[in-house]
Amino acid sequence: MIPAAPRDHAGAGRRGAGRASCHHGEILQGVFLDAAGRRCPGLVTLPMSGPGSRAAFTRRPGTPPERLTVRPPDRTKAARAAALAVEECARRCGEPPCGGELRISGDIPVGLGMGSSTSDVIAVVRAVADSYGMRLPPAAVARLAVRAELACDPLMLDARPVLFAQREGRVLEVLGHRLPPLVVVGCALGGGAPVDTLSLPARAHDDHDVRAFERLRVLLRRAVATGDTALLGRVATASARHGQRLLRHPEFDALVGIARRLGAVGVQIAHSGSVAGLLLDPAAPGLRHRVRGCLRALERDGIPATRTFTTFPGAPGAPGFPDPADLPGFPTTTTTTKESPSGPAHRGGHRPTGPDTPRRPARLPAL
């Protein structure tokens, strides 16, 4: 537990705020071997700054823990996360659990595979912990997130490239300090329609599949260690092809063709949604021309472009790295600075309400 700044006891210590970012789908997802040689589903996500979830929690000491109000009321996973976090934080503080008021807002499109529900859950856990004057370690946040939604993304680890067991909330391998530099031209397959992952048939993986995923794991480890953007693109494309056995996006071959024609290093997709990206090496000649070409090609093929972003916040101005704001399609309102996990929660811009499972197609420009 990391203590936060002291709070007064007149009420300030009873209010907390939390924030969590999203991701842009996966670079790698499959079934891997853990340290004990046991098969374990795992994934490596592509971090993305900008969109996120925000939560504000006010605890009410002396009220029963079941007296918990949530706005919007449909965020059932977030409500479970709040109750679990209250129980955890109260135990650590030696206090009885209590009720409270929770407000959630955010601007992550739902159903595209960007980790919207995990972002909600982590923001809520951070807000509850903040109301107790503490910050929970990432391992504890991951454990609570899995209990709240059965599987979670590694958003509590702040963009470090890790192979993460999403159903167990544990890190299988830390791949390195940061991903190789990438420029990502984002798009949405299937017209941006949400993917109901619960309706997809479960796919059994045999020994051949596991060996293939383990080979990709080795290559991705090497790509991160050496900063090899091209190798990372090969891994992401291979993983995306595996994902197509289940998702079967009709535009996938067109996306791969665009990448090949315009010199992208590869493609990536969300394995539980429709968001996808063309991956480009920022040090390659003619980057701005390539980005413009990707945007035009996506438009010609009827694939909605969403957002152009980078994996190297803070690098603009360094040799070989363009200022991301100069790239075509880069949103002028997006920050590339590191996001704080807590702080004042903004209350505007609620995502569309409905069940925690996909609700309706996202408004693509919101990406």
Short mmCIF file of N, CA and C in Angstrom, two decimals, residues 123-282:
data_model
loop_
_atom_site.label_atom_id
_atom_site.label_comp_id
_atom_site.label_asym_id
_atom_site.label_seq_id
_atom_site.Cartn_x
_atom_site.Cartn_y
_atom_site.Cartn_z
N ALA A 123 -10.66 2.90 -12.56
CA ALA A 123 -10.92 4.25 -12.08
C ALA A 123 -11.70 4.23 -10.77
N VAL A 124 -12.66 3.32 -10.68
CA VAL A 124 -13.47 3.21 -9.46
C VAL A 124 -12.62 2.73 -8.29
N VAL A 125 -11.81 1.71 -8.49
CA VAL A 125 -10.95 1.21 -7.41
C VAL A 125 -10.01 2.31 -6.93
N ARG A 126 -9.45 3.06 -7.86
CA ARG A 126 -8.55 4.14 -7.48
C ARG A 126 -9.29 5.24 -6.72
N ALA A 127 -10.52 5.53 -7.13
CA ALA A 127 -11.29 6.57 -6.44
C ALA A 127 -11.64 6.14 -5.02
N VAL A 128 -12.04 4.89 -4.84
CA VAL A 128 -12.35 4.39 -3.50
C VAL A 128 -11.10 4.43 -2.62
N ALA A 129 -9.98 3.95 -3.17
CA ALA A 129 -8.73 3.98 -2.39
C ALA A 129 -8.36 5.41 -2.02
N ASP A 130 -8.55 6.34 -2.96
CA ASP A 130 -8.24 7.75 -2.70
C ASP A 130 -9.10 8.30 -1.56
N SER A 131 -10.35 7.84 -1.47
CA SER A 131 -11.23 8.30 -0.40
C SER A 131 -10.76 7.82 0.96
N TYR A 132 -9.97 6.76 0.98
CA TYR A 132 -9.38 6.26 2.23
C TYR A 132 -7.96 6.80 2.44
N GLY A 133 -7.51 7.67 1.54
CA GLY A 133 -6.18 8.24 1.69
C GLY A 133 -5.07 7.28 1.34
N MET A 134 -5.30 6.37 0.40
CA MET A 134 -4.28 5.40 0.04
C MET A 134 -4.29 5.16 -1.46
N ARG A 135 -3.21 4.54 -1.94
CA ARG A 135 -3.14 4.04 -3.30
C ARG A 135 -2.82 2.55 -3.22
N LEU A 136 -3.67 1.74 -3.79
CA LEU A 136 -3.43 0.30 -3.79
C LEU A 136 -2.37 -0.06 -4.83
N PRO A 137 -1.52 -1.04 -4.54
CA PRO A 137 -0.53 -1.47 -5.53
C PRO A 137 -1.21 -2.12 -6.73
N PRO A 138 -0.55 -2.11 -7.90
CA PRO A 138 -1.18 -2.67 -9.11
C PRO A 138 -1.67 -4.10 -8.95
N ALA A 139 -0.92 -4.94 -8.21
CA ALA A 139 -1.35 -6.32 -8.05
C ALA A 139 -2.69 -6.41 -7.34
N ALA A 140 -2.90 -5.55 -6.35
CA ALA A 140 -4.18 -5.55 -5.63
C ALA A 140 -5.30 -5.03 -6.52
N VAL A 141 -5.00 -3.99 -7.31
CA VAL A 141 -6.01 -3.47 -8.24
C VAL A 141 -6.40 -4.54 -9.25
N ALA A 142 -5.41 -5.27 -9.78
CA ALA A 142 -5.70 -6.32 -10.74
C ALA A 142 -6.56 -7.42 -10.12
N ARG A 143 -6.25 -7.79 -8.90
CA ARG A 143 -7.04 -8.83 -8.23
C ARG A 143 -8.50 -8.40 -8.06
N LEU A 144 -8.72 -7.15 -7.65
CA LEU A 144 -10.09 -6.66 -7.49
C LEU A 144 -10.80 -6.56 -8.83
N ALA A 145 -10.07 -6.15 -9.88
CA ALA A 145 -10.68 -6.02 -11.21
C ALA A 145 -11.15 -7.37 -11.73
N VAL A 146 -10.37 -8.40 -11.55
CA VAL A 146 -10.77 -9.74 -12.00
C VAL A 146 -12.00 -10.21 -11.23
N ARG A 147 -12.04 -9.95 -9.94
CA ARG A 147 -13.21 -10.34 -9.15
C ARG A 147 -14.45 -9.58 -9.61
N ALA A 148 -14.27 -8.34 -10.06
CA ALA A 148 -15.42 -7.53 -10.46
C ALA A 148 -15.95 -7.90 -11.84
N GLU A 149 -15.06 -8.30 -12.77
CA GLU A 149 -15.52 -8.53 -14.15
C GLU A 149 -15.03 -9.83 -14.76
N LEU A 150 -14.46 -10.73 -13.97
CA LEU A 150 -14.04 -12.08 -14.36
C LEU A 150 -12.76 -12.09 -15.20
N ALA A 151 -12.52 -11.08 -15.98
CA ALA A 151 -11.27 -10.93 -16.73
C ALA A 151 -11.03 -9.44 -16.91
N CYS A 152 -9.75 -9.03 -16.96
CA CYS A 152 -9.47 -7.61 -17.07
C CYS A 152 -8.23 -7.39 -17.93
N ASP A 153 -8.08 -6.17 -18.39
CA ASP A 153 -6.90 -5.77 -19.15
C ASP A 153 -5.86 -5.16 -18.19
N PRO A 154 -4.59 -5.10 -18.60
CA PRO A 154 -3.53 -4.64 -17.69
C PRO A 154 -3.40 -3.12 -17.63
N LEU A 155 -4.51 -2.41 -17.60
CA LEU A 155 -4.47 -0.95 -17.61
C LEU A 155 -3.93 -0.38 -16.31
N MET A 156 -3.91 -1.16 -15.24
CA MET A 156 -3.38 -0.67 -13.97
C MET A 156 -1.86 -0.60 -13.97
N LEU A 157 -1.22 -1.10 -15.03
CA LEU A 157 0.24 -1.16 -15.08
C LEU A 157 0.84 0.00 -15.87
N ASP A 158 0.02 0.98 -16.27
CA ASP A 158 0.50 2.23 -16.85
C ASP A 158 1.41 2.04 -18.05
N ALA A 159 0.94 1.33 -19.06
CA ALA A 159 1.54 1.26 -20.39
C ALA A 159 2.82 0.44 -20.46
N ARG A 160 3.25 -0.22 -19.39
CA ARG A 160 4.42 -1.11 -19.51
C ARG A 160 4.05 -2.32 -20.36
N PRO A 161 4.91 -2.73 -21.27
CA PRO A 161 4.59 -3.91 -22.08
C PRO A 161 4.76 -5.19 -21.28
N VAL A 162 3.65 -5.84 -20.99
CA VAL A 162 3.67 -7.07 -20.21
C VAL A 162 2.78 -8.09 -20.89
N LEU A 163 3.14 -9.35 -20.71
CA LEU A 163 2.23 -10.45 -21.06
C LEU A 163 1.40 -10.70 -19.82
N PHE A 164 0.08 -10.49 -19.94
CA PHE A 164 -0.81 -10.43 -18.79
C PHE A 164 -1.86 -11.52 -18.88
N ALA A 165 -2.01 -12.27 -17.80
CA ALA A 165 -3.06 -13.30 -17.72
C ALA A 165 -4.36 -12.62 -17.32
N GLN A 166 -5.20 -12.35 -18.29
CA GLN A 166 -6.37 -11.50 -18.06
C GLN A 166 -7.42 -12.15 -17.17
N ARG A 167 -7.47 -13.47 -17.12
CA ARG A 167 -8.47 -14.14 -16.29
C ARG A 167 -8.00 -14.35 -14.86
N GLU A 168 -6.70 -14.14 -14.63
CA GLU A 168 -6.14 -14.32 -13.29
C GLU A 168 -5.60 -13.03 -12.70
N GLY A 169 -5.47 -11.99 -13.52
CA GLY A 169 -4.99 -10.72 -13.03
C GLY A 169 -3.54 -10.74 -12.60
N ARG A 170 -2.70 -11.46 -13.33
CA ARG A 170 -1.28 -11.52 -12.96
C ARG A 170 -0.40 -11.39 -14.20
N VAL A 171 0.80 -10.92 -13.97
CA VAL A 171 1.76 -10.72 -15.04
C VAL A 171 2.52 -12.02 -15.28
N LEU A 172 2.47 -12.50 -16.52
CA LEU A 172 3.24 -13.69 -16.87
C LEU A 172 4.67 -13.33 -17.21
N GLU A 173 4.87 -12.14 -17.80
CA GLU A 173 6.23 -11.72 -18.14
C GLU A 173 6.24 -10.21 -18.37
N VAL A 174 7.23 -9.55 -17.79
CA VAL A 174 7.49 -8.15 -18.13
C VAL A 174 8.41 -8.15 -19.34
N LEU A 175 7.93 -7.60 -20.45
CA LEU A 175 8.67 -7.69 -21.70
C LEU A 175 9.74 -6.62 -21.83
N GLY A 176 9.63 -5.56 -21.06
CA GLY A 176 10.61 -4.50 -21.13
C GLY A 176 10.05 -3.22 -20.58
N HIS A 177 10.82 -2.12 -20.78
CA HIS A 177 10.41 -0.83 -20.22
C HIS A 177 9.35 -0.16 -21.07
N ARG A 178 9.51 -0.21 -22.40
CA ARG A 178 8.53 0.41 -23.30
C ARG A 178 8.53 -0.30 -24.64
N LEU A 179 7.43 -0.14 -25.36
CA LEU A 179 7.34 -0.71 -26.70
C LEU A 179 8.26 0.02 -27.66
N PRO A 180 8.67 -0.61 -28.75
CA PRO A 180 9.35 0.12 -29.81
C PRO A 180 8.46 1.26 -30.31
N PRO A 181 9.05 2.33 -30.84
CA PRO A 181 8.23 3.46 -31.31
C PRO A 181 7.35 3.06 -32.49
N LEU A 182 6.10 3.49 -32.43
CA LEU A 182 5.12 3.22 -33.48
C LEU A 182 4.27 4.45 -33.72
N VAL A 183 3.84 4.62 -34.94
CA VAL A 183 2.72 5.50 -35.26
C VAL A 183 1.57 4.59 -35.68
N VAL A 184 0.43 4.77 -35.07
CA VAL A 184 -0.73 3.90 -35.31
C VAL A 184 -1.83 4.72 -35.99
N VAL A 185 -2.24 4.27 -37.16
CA VAL A 185 -3.39 4.86 -37.84
C VAL A 185 -4.59 3.98 -37.50
N GLY A 186 -5.42 4.45 -36.61
CA GLY A 186 -6.52 3.64 -36.11
C GLY A 186 -7.71 3.61 -37.05
N CYS A 187 -8.47 2.55 -36.96
CA CYS A 187 -9.69 2.41 -37.75
C CYS A 187 -10.64 1.47 -37.01
N ALA A 188 -11.84 1.34 -37.53
CA ALA A 188 -12.83 0.45 -36.92
C ALA A 188 -13.38 -0.47 -38.00
N LEU A 189 -13.25 -1.76 -37.78
CA LEU A 189 -13.78 -2.75 -38.72
C LEU A 189 -15.26 -2.96 -38.43
N GLY A 190 -15.94 -3.54 -39.40
CA GLY A 190 -17.37 -3.78 -39.22
C GLY A 190 -18.18 -2.52 -39.03
N GLY A 191 -17.68 -1.39 -39.56
CA GLY A 191 -18.39 -0.13 -39.42
C GLY A 191 -18.43 0.39 -38.00
N GLY A 192 -17.60 -0.20 -37.11
CA GLY A 192 -17.59 0.24 -35.72
C GLY A 192 -18.67 -0.38 -34.87
N ALA A 193 -19.39 -1.38 -35.40
CA ALA A 193 -20.43 -2.04 -34.61
C ALA A 193 -19.81 -2.78 -33.43
N PRO A 194 -20.39 -2.70 -32.23
CA PRO A 194 -19.84 -3.41 -31.08
C PRO A 194 -19.79 -4.91 -31.29
N VAL A 195 -18.84 -5.54 -30.67
CA VAL A 195 -18.71 -7.00 -30.71
C VAL A 195 -19.13 -7.56 -29.36
N ASP A 196 -20.11 -8.42 -29.36
CA ASP A 196 -20.57 -9.08 -28.14
C ASP A 196 -19.69 -10.30 -27.92
N THR A 197 -18.65 -10.15 -27.13
CA THR A 197 -17.68 -11.24 -26.95
C THR A 197 -18.31 -12.45 -26.27
N LEU A 198 -19.38 -12.22 -25.50
CA LEU A 198 -20.00 -13.35 -24.82
C LEU A 198 -20.70 -14.29 -25.79
N SER A 199 -21.04 -13.76 -26.97
CA SER A 199 -21.73 -14.60 -27.95
C SER A 199 -20.77 -15.36 -28.85
N LEU A 200 -19.47 -15.08 -28.78
CA LEU A 200 -18.51 -15.76 -29.64
C LEU A 200 -18.25 -17.16 -29.11
N PRO A 201 -18.13 -18.14 -29.99
CA PRO A 201 -17.85 -19.50 -29.52
C PRO A 201 -16.44 -19.61 -28.95
N ALA A 202 -16.30 -20.37 -27.90
CA ALA A 202 -14.97 -20.59 -27.32
C ALA A 202 -14.15 -21.47 -28.25
N ARG A 203 -12.86 -21.13 -28.41
CA ARG A 203 -12.00 -21.89 -29.30
C ARG A 203 -10.95 -22.63 -28.49
N ALA A 204 -10.90 -23.92 -28.68
CA ALA A 204 -9.89 -24.72 -27.98
C ALA A 204 -8.55 -24.59 -28.69
N HIS A 205 -7.48 -24.45 -27.93
CA HIS A 205 -6.13 -24.34 -28.49
C HIS A 205 -5.37 -25.63 -28.20
N ASP A 206 -4.79 -26.20 -29.27
CA ASP A 206 -4.03 -27.44 -29.10
C ASP A 206 -2.55 -27.12 -28.92
N ASP A 207 -1.73 -28.18 -28.83
CA ASP A 207 -0.30 -27.99 -28.61
C ASP A 207 0.34 -27.18 -29.73
N HIS A 208 -0.12 -27.38 -30.95
CA HIS A 208 0.42 -26.63 -32.08
C HIS A 208 0.18 -25.13 -31.90
N ASP A 209 -1.03 -24.77 -31.46
CA ASP A 209 -1.35 -23.36 -31.23
C ASP A 209 -0.45 -22.78 -30.14
N VAL A 210 -0.30 -23.51 -29.05
CA VAL A 210 0.51 -23.00 -27.93
C VAL A 210 1.95 -22.78 -28.37
N ARG A 211 2.50 -23.71 -29.14
CA ARG A 211 3.87 -23.53 -29.63
C ARG A 211 3.97 -22.30 -30.52
N ALA A 212 2.94 -22.07 -31.34
CA ALA A 212 2.95 -20.89 -32.21
C ALA A 212 2.89 -19.60 -31.39
N PHE A 213 2.05 -19.57 -30.37
CA PHE A 213 1.97 -18.39 -29.52
C PHE A 213 3.27 -18.17 -28.76
N GLU A 214 3.90 -19.25 -28.31
CA GLU A 214 5.17 -19.11 -27.60
C GLU A 214 6.26 -18.57 -28.51
N ARG A 215 6.24 -18.96 -29.79
CA ARG A 215 7.22 -18.39 -30.73
C ARG A 215 6.99 -16.89 -30.90
N LEU A 216 5.73 -16.49 -30.99
CA LEU A 216 5.44 -15.07 -31.09
C LEU A 216 5.86 -14.32 -29.83
N ARG A 217 5.70 -14.96 -28.71
CA ARG A 217 6.14 -14.35 -27.44
C ARG A 217 7.65 -14.09 -27.46
N VAL A 218 8.41 -15.06 -27.94
CA VAL A 218 9.87 -14.89 -28.02
C VAL A 218 10.22 -13.74 -28.96
N LEU A 219 9.54 -13.68 -30.11
CA LEU A 219 9.82 -12.61 -31.06
C LEU A 219 9.44 -11.24 -30.50
N LEU A 220 8.33 -11.17 -29.80
CA LEU A 220 7.92 -9.89 -29.22
C LEU A 220 8.90 -9.47 -28.13
N ARG A 221 9.35 -10.40 -27.34
CA ARG A 221 10.36 -10.11 -26.31
C ARG A 221 11.61 -9.50 -26.97
N ARG A 222 12.02 -10.08 -28.09
CA ARG A 222 13.19 -9.58 -28.79
C ARG A 222 12.92 -8.20 -29.38
N ALA A 223 11.71 -8.00 -29.93
CA ALA A 223 11.37 -6.71 -30.51
C ALA A 223 11.42 -5.60 -29.47
N VAL A 224 10.91 -5.87 -28.27
CA VAL A 224 10.92 -4.87 -27.21
C VAL A 224 12.35 -4.62 -26.73
N ALA A 225 13.12 -5.68 -26.57
CA ALA A 225 14.49 -5.54 -26.06
C ALA A 225 15.37 -4.75 -27.01
N THR A 226 15.15 -4.91 -28.32
CA THR A 226 16.02 -4.26 -29.31
C THR A 226 15.38 -3.03 -29.95
N GLY A 227 14.13 -2.72 -29.58
CA GLY A 227 13.45 -1.59 -30.20
C GLY A 227 13.14 -1.82 -31.66
N ASP A 228 12.89 -3.06 -32.04
CA ASP A 228 12.69 -3.43 -33.43
C ASP A 228 11.21 -3.27 -33.81
N THR A 229 10.88 -2.13 -34.42
CA THR A 229 9.50 -1.85 -34.79
C THR A 229 8.98 -2.83 -35.83
N ALA A 230 9.83 -3.18 -36.81
CA ALA A 230 9.39 -4.09 -37.86
C ALA A 230 9.05 -5.46 -37.30
N LEU A 231 9.84 -5.95 -36.37
CA LEU A 231 9.58 -7.26 -35.77
C LEU A 231 8.29 -7.22 -34.96
N LEU A 232 8.06 -6.13 -34.24
CA LEU A 232 6.80 -6.00 -33.50
C LEU A 232 5.62 -6.07 -34.47
N GLY A 233 5.76 -5.41 -35.64
CA GLY A 233 4.68 -5.44 -36.62
C GLY A 233 4.40 -6.84 -37.12
N ARG A 234 5.44 -7.64 -37.32
CA ARG A 234 5.25 -9.03 -37.74
C ARG A 234 4.48 -9.82 -36.70
N VAL A 235 4.83 -9.62 -35.44
CA VAL A 235 4.15 -10.34 -34.35
C VAL A 235 2.68 -9.93 -34.29
N ALA A 236 2.42 -8.62 -34.36
CA ALA A 236 1.04 -8.14 -34.27
C ALA A 236 0.19 -8.67 -35.42
N THR A 237 0.76 -8.70 -36.62
CA THR A 237 0.01 -9.19 -37.78
C THR A 237 -0.29 -10.68 -37.64
N ALA A 238 0.69 -11.45 -37.20
CA ALA A 238 0.48 -12.88 -37.01
C ALA A 238 -0.59 -13.14 -35.95
N SER A 239 -0.55 -12.37 -34.86
CA SER A 239 -1.56 -12.53 -33.82
C SER A 239 -2.94 -12.14 -34.34
N ALA A 240 -2.99 -11.07 -35.15
CA ALA A 240 -4.27 -10.65 -35.72
C ALA A 240 -4.85 -11.74 -36.62
N ARG A 241 -3.98 -12.41 -37.39
CA ARG A 241 -4.47 -13.51 -38.25
C ARG A 241 -5.06 -14.64 -37.40
N HIS A 242 -4.42 -14.97 -36.30
CA HIS A 242 -4.98 -15.97 -35.39
C HIS A 242 -6.37 -15.53 -34.93
N GLY A 243 -6.50 -14.24 -34.58
CA GLY A 243 -7.78 -13.75 -34.10
C GLY A 243 -8.89 -13.82 -35.12
N GLN A 244 -8.52 -13.76 -36.40
CA GLN A 244 -9.53 -13.80 -37.46
C GLN A 244 -10.22 -15.14 -37.57
N ARG A 245 -9.61 -16.18 -37.03
CA ARG A 245 -10.27 -17.49 -37.04
C ARG A 245 -11.60 -17.42 -36.27
N LEU A 246 -11.66 -16.50 -35.33
CA LEU A 246 -12.87 -16.36 -34.52
C LEU A 246 -13.69 -15.14 -34.93
N LEU A 247 -13.03 -13.99 -35.11
CA LEU A 247 -13.75 -12.75 -35.37
C LEU A 247 -14.22 -12.62 -36.82
N ARG A 248 -13.40 -13.08 -37.78
CA ARG A 248 -13.77 -13.09 -39.19
C ARG A 248 -14.23 -11.73 -39.71
N HIS A 249 -13.45 -10.69 -39.46
CA HIS A 249 -13.76 -9.37 -40.01
C HIS A 249 -13.60 -9.41 -41.53
N PRO A 250 -14.62 -9.05 -42.30
CA PRO A 250 -14.51 -9.13 -43.76
C PRO A 250 -13.49 -8.16 -44.33
N GLU A 251 -13.15 -7.07 -43.61
CA GLU A 251 -12.21 -6.08 -44.12
C GLU A 251 -10.75 -6.39 -43.78
N PHE A 252 -10.52 -7.50 -43.09
CA PHE A 252 -9.16 -7.76 -42.60
C PHE A 252 -8.15 -7.87 -43.74
N ASP A 253 -8.47 -8.61 -44.79
CA ASP A 253 -7.54 -8.75 -45.90
C ASP A 253 -7.25 -7.41 -46.56
N ALA A 254 -8.27 -6.55 -46.68
CA ALA A 254 -8.06 -5.22 -47.24
C ALA A 254 -7.11 -4.42 -46.36
N LEU A 255 -7.26 -4.55 -45.04
CA LEU A 255 -6.38 -3.83 -44.11
C LEU A 255 -4.94 -4.28 -44.27
N VAL A 256 -4.73 -5.59 -44.37
CA VAL A 256 -3.38 -6.11 -44.57
C VAL A 256 -2.82 -5.64 -45.91
N GLY A 257 -3.66 -5.58 -46.93
CA GLY A 257 -3.22 -5.10 -48.23
C GLY A 257 -2.79 -3.64 -48.20
N ILE A 258 -3.52 -2.81 -47.48
CA ILE A 258 -3.13 -1.40 -47.32
C ILE A 258 -1.77 -1.30 -46.64
N ALA A 259 -1.58 -2.09 -45.59
CA ALA A 259 -0.31 -2.07 -44.88
C ALA A 259 0.84 -2.45 -45.81
N ARG A 260 0.62 -3.46 -46.63
CA ARG A 260 1.68 -3.93 -47.53
C ARG A 260 2.00 -2.86 -48.58
N ARG A 261 0.97 -2.26 -49.17
CA ARG A 261 1.19 -1.29 -50.25
C ARG A 261 1.88 -0.01 -49.76
N LEU A 262 1.56 0.40 -48.53
CA LEU A 262 2.04 1.69 -48.06
C LEU A 262 3.20 1.58 -47.08
N GLY A 263 3.79 0.41 -46.98
CA GLY A 263 5.01 0.27 -46.20
C GLY A 263 4.81 0.27 -44.70
N ALA A 264 3.61 -0.06 -44.22
CA ALA A 264 3.42 -0.22 -42.78
C ALA A 264 4.14 -1.49 -42.32
N VAL A 265 4.53 -1.52 -41.05
CA VAL A 265 5.24 -2.71 -40.54
C VAL A 265 4.26 -3.82 -40.19
N GLY A 266 2.97 -3.51 -40.10
CA GLY A 266 2.00 -4.54 -39.78
C GLY A 266 0.66 -3.95 -39.39
N VAL A 267 -0.22 -4.82 -38.90
CA VAL A 267 -1.54 -4.41 -38.44
C VAL A 267 -1.79 -5.03 -37.08
N GLN A 268 -2.69 -4.42 -36.35
CA GLN A 268 -3.13 -5.02 -35.08
C GLN A 268 -4.62 -4.84 -34.98
N ILE A 269 -5.27 -5.74 -34.25
CA ILE A 269 -6.71 -5.65 -34.03
C ILE A 269 -7.01 -5.95 -32.57
N ALA A 270 -8.18 -5.50 -32.15
CA ALA A 270 -8.69 -5.91 -30.85
C ALA A 270 -9.27 -7.31 -30.99
N HIS A 271 -8.83 -8.22 -30.17
CA HIS A 271 -9.32 -9.59 -30.26
C HIS A 271 -10.69 -9.75 -29.62
N SER A 272 -11.17 -8.69 -28.96
CA SER A 272 -12.52 -8.74 -28.39
C SER A 272 -13.33 -7.54 -28.86
N GLY A 273 -13.06 -7.06 -30.07
CA GLY A 273 -13.79 -5.91 -30.57
C GLY A 273 -13.47 -5.65 -32.03
N SER A 274 -13.74 -4.43 -32.48
CA SER A 274 -13.58 -4.11 -33.89
C SER A 274 -12.54 -3.04 -34.16
N VAL A 275 -11.92 -2.48 -33.13
CA VAL A 275 -10.90 -1.47 -33.36
C VAL A 275 -9.64 -2.14 -33.91
N ALA A 276 -8.97 -1.46 -34.83
CA ALA A 276 -7.78 -2.01 -35.47
C ALA A 276 -6.83 -0.87 -35.79
N GLY A 277 -5.60 -1.21 -36.20
CA GLY A 277 -4.64 -0.17 -36.50
C GLY A 277 -3.61 -0.61 -37.52
N LEU A 278 -3.18 0.35 -38.35
CA LEU A 278 -2.04 0.17 -39.23
C LEU A 278 -0.82 0.68 -38.48
N LEU A 279 0.24 -0.13 -38.41
CA LEU A 279 1.42 0.19 -37.61
C LEU A 279 2.53 0.68 -38.52
N LEU A 280 3.05 1.87 -38.23
CA LEU A 280 4.11 2.46 -39.05
C LEU A 280 5.34 2.76 -38.19
N ASP A 281 6.50 2.68 -38.83
CA ASP A 281 7.76 3.02 -38.19
C ASP A 281 7.95 4.53 -38.29
N PRO A 282 8.01 5.26 -37.16
CA PRO A 282 8.13 6.72 -37.24
C PRO A 282 9.47 7.19 -37.81
#
